Each structure stands twice: as C-alpha cells, then as structure tokens.
Amino acid sequence: MRYKSTRGGVSGLSFEEAVMMGLASDGGLLIPEKIPLLNEKDLKHLFELPYTKLAYEIINRYQDGIPSNDLMAIIQKSYAKYDTVNMIPVRKAAGMRIAELYHGPTYSFKDVALQFLGNLFEYILTKKGQKLNILGATSGDTGSAAIYGVKGRKNINVFMLYPANRVSHVQEMQMTTTESPNVFCLEIGGNFDNCQDLVKSTFNDLEFKEELNLGAVNSINWARILAQTVYYFWIYFKTVHRVGDEINIIVPTGNFGNVFAGYLARKMGLPIAKLMIATNRNNILTRTVKFGDYSIERVHPTISPAMDIQIASNFERYLYYLYGGDCEKVTDAMELLRVEKEIDIRGHLLGQLQRDFIAGEASDDDMKDTIRKVFAQSDYMIDPHTACGVYVANQMDIVADNTVCLSTAHPAKFPDVIHEVLGAWPEIPDGLRDLEERQKVSYKIMPELQDLKSFISQHAK
Ligand SMILES: *Cc1c(COP(=O)(O)O)cnc(C)c1O
C-alpha cells in the first residue's frame, strides 16, 4: 500500500513513511492510494476475532513493510493494558447501545489510537536508528493520552506544553505524574493560544526542527485514523445478529478524526446505514452538513471541552473523496479556507455530503438534561461528550437497538458536571484514584520562543 497527499504534492510513500511524516510536506493530509474492500465472506471471517486479531486484520490491509509477527507484537503491546476480550464493551442503555471506548490508561477514547501510535513510533525509530522529539500543546485530553502513548518508549521524548492553571486538576495530574524520564510537561505562563503559537513557531524553524527531529502526534496522523477504524468493525460485530445487518453510529465530534475513521470503515464495506455527527455549540460540522456552510467562527467554551474546536483538521480527508479525488480542488478549497475562513459546499456535492452524514448539535443544557435522563432511565452514567451524542440521536429520532453512540470519555473525568447534574460523584476508576498520591513533575517556563527552544535542546537526548 502506498500513500499520497490530498493536495497531490506527495506520493508513493510507504505506510511507515506516512506515519513518520504526519502532516504531508505539501501541507495536505496523507491518504492511502486505494481503500481495501471487504466482502461479506471477509466480514464473516472477522466476526468472532478477539480485538487484537481484528486490529491486525484491518491494519495489515493498509501496509506491507512491517512483517506480520512484528505488527502483531506492536498491536498486542498497545492493548495489553485493556481487557482484550472485552476491550470496548458495547452496552444497552438509553434505548440504544453505548460503546465504551474509554477503558484505556487515560480514560478517553484517544488511548486506542495513541497507544498504538506510540508503539509504532518506537518500532520504526529503533529499526532506523533514529530519535524523535514529540512537541505538542494541549488544553486537556490529548496531552495525557499522548504522554501515556510514548512514556517509557525508547528513542522518543515528549515535550507537552499546557497553560498554567487552565487545565483541569485531573488532567494536569495525569500528565505530570508519570515519573518517566522521557516526558517533559511544560507549564506555560500564558493561555492555550500562547502554547499553540510557541509550538507552531518552533516547527516553523526548519533548521531546529530537522536538527532535533521534531514530530507531532496530532489527530492528522494516518495511524491514528487506522487504529480507530478497527473499533467500528468491533462495534458492528458486537451489535448485529448476522453479518449483513445494518447499524447506525453516532460520533461526538471535534476534529473529524473519529468520524472519518467510521467513514473509512463504511467505504471498506462495513454496513453502516447512518453515520451521525454530534457537535456542541461549536457547530461548524453541523452547519456544513445542513447548509454546506463550512465557515470558521470563534471557539465557545462548553462542558464538552474536547469538542470545542472550530477547524476540523481531518475534514480535508473527506473533502478529497467528496471532490472525487481531485487534488487541485482540495488545494483550492483549503486555500480559500485560509484566506476567506470559509468553504461553501453546494449543489450535488451537498447532496452527497448529506447522504454520507447526518448531523446535529447540543447545548450545555441539552447535555446536562441528557446525563440526568439517561441516569434516571438506565441507571447509567455518561460524560458530557457522550451525552452530546445521545441527545442528537434522540433529536434525529434514530434511537433503536441497532443504533450505537460512541462513548468517548469516562464520566469520572468530568466529576464536577456529573455532581452538579446528578448530585452524586462518579465512581473513580483505579487509574485515576491514586493520582493525588503521586509526585507532580513539571517545568515552568514563560511564553518565550527562545526559552522553549533552549529547554528542548538541553533535554532532548
Ligand atoms: C478528542 C475527543 C473528542 C473529539 O474527537 P475527534 O476525533 O477530534 O472528533 C470527543 N470526545 C472526547 C472525550 C475527546 O477527548
């Protein structure tokens, strides 16, 4: 399998090269040259496989450079911290099904992809005798999942910037208590935008970037999409009576990464009837699906902060398919977005978009009401992101036994909202319980590019 850029400036990459490149060097996103198709017989063969074997079968169709045994070992190592037989439980609640994707080490669905990416990086770097310094900025979930993906891995360091006093206490403790010598949490005296600007400026210094082999782990990495595609198959097999039956899936969405993985699963032949996007007040994707209006507004803070996003980076991958694989059209659209802050999708393309997805949005009050109702109805706690999905499913009237809402975070990650709504605290899982007793290690630096660069140079080994 070879990979190319949505903008046409890069092609012929191997899977491993695509993973290491992350963002394509022409500014586009990397995609496979073709999408492997599975027929009913293939699906039947996958039906009862344990999670790791299923992951191998899906991922291996997208690569040919990593020997079978090695790939299987990478996958097994990635999911060893999960209960593999039931790594992602699919429960009946709220009149439909809820897929609990959050049983990884940091209790959000991001672990599924980042555990795999961390091990994959380590494997590729060791083979090539290279070192990688990962640099990122976080306002919460991504930081801890990325850190847990690479902590203790050989040949990788991670430098994670976060705004001092502006991430939740749980999130800060998760990031700063790993005691791993390859993890550097940088507490920045500023806000999240300052952190992001620092990261961008550092990447823009190409000489520095090259010298230190700086890389990113954001959701545009192809390996993350692929690892997420696996669980759409898993969920399908846990839901249907027989192969060929259809299911509907609702995805609480921010960057379009998770929902793109579902789109890919469907393109591979998985019978997903309705693929539904649930957004909070940051509704760029809902506006796009309803009216073809992909225009960037300012970010509104909500109680589902991991979805407080205005630019859905992975949407570019979908645009490539919507434009029939025309890289020039993708390039023009992305240039328009940069300059005019909007893309207008009209006519038959809007029709196609509306056949591919349906979308709806939830306010903070809608999410709170939903947490309350689901608890009353099913004695089951959901976090605000999941509540966004459940609300939109009800609004669109597709609540049914073959409808699955993806649950992206453990309710214990948002104890204050749960307590406000239900008057009770969520049960704290083991991995979050002992955080307070652990030793916090972080480095305070001012938002100055030079300070950041010298810190990285000193600590990158
Ligand atoms: C990151 C995140 C999302 C959004 O996922 P995307 O792939 O960006 O759409 C939703 N819920 C939680 C809890 C998250 O951490």
Tab-separated table of N, CA and C and ligand atoms in Angstrom, residues 107-110 140-142 171 219 224-225 228 231 251-260 278 285 304-309 312 314 383 385-386 406-410 413-414, ligand 1:
chain	number	residue	atom	x	y	z
A	107	TYR	N	-8.387	7.007	30.200
A	107	TYR	CA	-9.850	7.041	30.264
A	107	TYR	C	-10.521	7.929	29.220
A	108	SER	N	-9.862	8.092	28.057
A	108	SER	CA	-10.597	8.681	26.931
A	108	SER	C	-10.337	7.791	25.714
A	109	PHE	N	-11.174	7.923	24.699
A	109	PHE	CA	-11.041	7.056	23.516
A	109	PHE	C	-9.715	7.284	22.802
A	110	LYS	N	-9.059	8.416	23.078
A	110	LYS	CA	-7.824	8.725	22.357
A	110	LYS	C	-6.730	7.692	22.617
A	140	GLY	N	-6.004	19.751	27.422
A	140	GLY	CA	-6.617	18.692	28.225
A	140	GLY	C	-6.318	17.277	27.771
A	141	ASP	N	-7.342	16.622	27.215
A	141	ASP	CA	-7.294	15.183	26.955
A	141	ASP	C	-6.151	14.689	26.081
A	142	THR	N	-5.880	15.386	24.986
A	142	THR	CA	-4.884	14.886	24.056
A	142	THR	C	-3.527	14.758	24.712
A	171	GLN	N	-6.638	16.417	34.769
A	171	GLN	CA	-5.821	16.362	33.554
A	171	GLN	C	-4.365	16.720	33.842
A	219	SER	N	-4.113	14.640	15.577
A	219	SER	CA	-5.024	13.637	15.033
A	219	SER	C	-4.960	13.530	13.517
A	224	ARG	N	-3.389	7.003	13.477
A	224	ARG	CA	-4.466	7.208	14.450
A	224	ARG	C	-5.817	6.884	13.822
A	225	ILE	N	-6.030	7.352	12.622
A	225	ILE	CA	-7.287	7.056	11.917
A	225	ILE	C	-7.468	5.540	11.803
A	228	GLN	N	-8.453	3.683	14.824
A	228	GLN	CA	-9.848	3.948	15.195
A	228	GLN	C	-10.822	3.221	14.281
A	231	TYR	N	-12.229	-0.189	15.648
A	231	TYR	CA	-13.342	-0.392	16.582
A	231	TYR	C	-14.719	-0.233	15.948
A	251	VAL	N	-21.345	9.826	16.481
A	251	VAL	CA	-19.989	10.144	16.920
A	251	VAL	C	-19.911	11.565	17.462
A	252	PRO	N	-19.636	11.721	18.761
A	252	PRO	CA	-19.374	13.069	19.288
A	252	PRO	C	-18.069	13.580	18.672
A	253	THR	N	-18.120	14.728	18.015
A	253	THR	CA	-17.046	15.085	17.089
A	253	THR	C	-16.416	16.440	17.363
A	254	GLY	N	-15.097	16.519	17.152
A	254	GLY	CA	-14.388	17.786	17.218
A	254	GLY	C	-13.581	17.984	15.955
A	255	ASN	N	-12.500	17.210	15.855
A	255	ASN	CA	-11.565	17.336	14.749
A	255	ASN	C	-11.927	16.497	13.526
A	256	PHE	N	-13.037	15.777	13.588
A	256	PHE	CA	-13.498	14.938	12.483
A	256	PHE	C	-12.656	13.673	12.336
A	257	GLY	N	-11.719	13.422	13.286
A	257	GLY	CA	-10.861	12.246	13.167
A	257	GLY	C	-11.640	10.961	13.382
A	258	ASN	N	-12.362	10.921	14.497
A	258	ASN	CA	-13.118	9.736	14.844
A	258	ASN	C	-14.172	9.423	13.781
A	259	VAL	N	-14.904	10.427	13.360
A	259	VAL	CA	-15.973	10.179	12.392
A	259	VAL	C	-15.389	9.826	11.017
A	260	PHE	N	-14.216	10.362	10.700
A	260	PHE	CA	-13.594	9.959	9.432
A	260	PHE	C	-13.232	8.477	9.459
A	278	ALA	N	-22.262	14.442	15.962
A	278	ALA	CA	-22.845	15.237	17.042
A	278	ALA	C	-21.835	16.296	17.464
A	285	LEU	N	-19.350	21.648	11.878
A	285	LEU	CA	-19.670	20.443	11.096
A	285	LEU	C	-21.177	20.276	10.923
A	304	SER	N	-18.296	20.167	27.146
A	304	SER	CA	-17.610	19.064	26.464
A	304	SER	C	-16.370	19.632	25.760
A	305	PRO	N	-15.339	19.976	26.547
A	305	PRO	CA	-14.222	20.793	26.032
A	305	PRO	C	-13.409	20.132	24.929
A	306	ALA	N	-13.404	18.787	24.867
A	306	ALA	CA	-12.597	18.141	23.829
A	306	ALA	C	-13.211	18.334	22.444
A	307	MET	N	-14.426	18.879	22.411
A	307	MET	CA	-15.071	19.155	21.125
A	307	MET	C	-15.188	20.651	20.860
A	308	ASP	N	-14.485	21.463	21.648
A	308	ASP	CA	-14.500	22.916	21.439
A	308	ASP	C	-13.471	23.279	20.377
A	309	ILE	N	-13.828	22.988	19.139
A	309	ILE	CA	-12.884	23.110	18.044
A	309	ILE	C	-13.593	23.784	16.880
A	312	ALA	N	-11.917	21.621	11.823
A	312	ALA	CA	-11.935	20.168	11.932
A	312	ALA	C	-10.884	19.608	10.979
A	314	ASN	N	-9.322	16.984	10.123
A	314	ASN	CA	-9.471	15.799	9.283
A	314	ASN	C	-10.532	15.934	8.191
A	383	ASP	N	-20.585	10.734	30.288
A	383	ASP	CA	-19.878	12.007	30.400
A	383	ASP	C	-20.524	13.014	29.429
A	385	HIS	N	-19.487	14.528	26.725
A	385	HIS	CA	-19.279	14.295	25.286
A	385	HIS	C	-20.233	13.215	24.782
A	386	THR	N	-20.342	12.149	25.555
A	386	THR	CA	-21.254	11.070	25.184
A	386	THR	C	-22.693	11.578	25.202
A	406	LEU	N	-21.025	6.362	20.316
A	406	LEU	CA	-19.662	6.171	20.808
A	406	LEU	C	-19.483	6.977	22.100
A	407	SER	N	-19.028	6.307	23.136
A	407	SER	CA	-18.775	6.984	24.405
A	407	SER	C	-17.284	7.265	24.484
A	408	THR	N	-16.922	8.567	24.456
A	408	THR	CA	-15.520	8.922	24.231
A	408	THR	C	-14.724	9.195	25.504
A	409	ALA	N	-15.395	9.378	26.634
A	409	ALA	CA	-14.643	9.615	27.876
A	409	ALA	C	-15.374	9.014	29.068
A	410	HIS	N	-14.612	8.640	30.071
A	410	HIS	CA	-15.168	8.112	31.320
A	410	HIS	C	-15.813	9.262	32.090
A	413	LYS	N	-13.893	11.610	34.470
A	413	LYS	CA	-13.003	12.685	34.042
A	413	LYS	C	-13.680	14.046	34.177
A	414	PHE	N	-15.002	14.031	34.359
A	414	PHE	CA	-15.749	15.296	34.477
A	414	PHE	C	-16.607	15.280	35.732
B	1	LIG	C1	-10.855	14.282	21.308
B	1	LIG	C2	-12.180	13.981	21.862
B	1	LIG	C3	-13.354	14.049	21.080
B	1	LIG	C4	-13.344	14.505	19.631
B	1	LIG	O1	-12.712	13.583	18.794
B	1	LIG	P1	-12.322	13.973	17.293
B	1	LIG	O2	-11.598	12.829	16.731
B	1	LIG	O3	-11.487	15.218	17.412
B	1	LIG	O4	-13.613	14.244	16.597
B	1	LIG	C5	-14.559	13.693	21.665
B	1	LIG	N1	-14.628	13.314	22.965
B	1	LIG	C6	-13.530	13.249	23.758
B	1	LIG	C7	-13.688	12.852	25.179
B	1	LIG	C8	-12.267	13.567	23.231
B	1	LIG	O5	-11.183	13.501	24.028
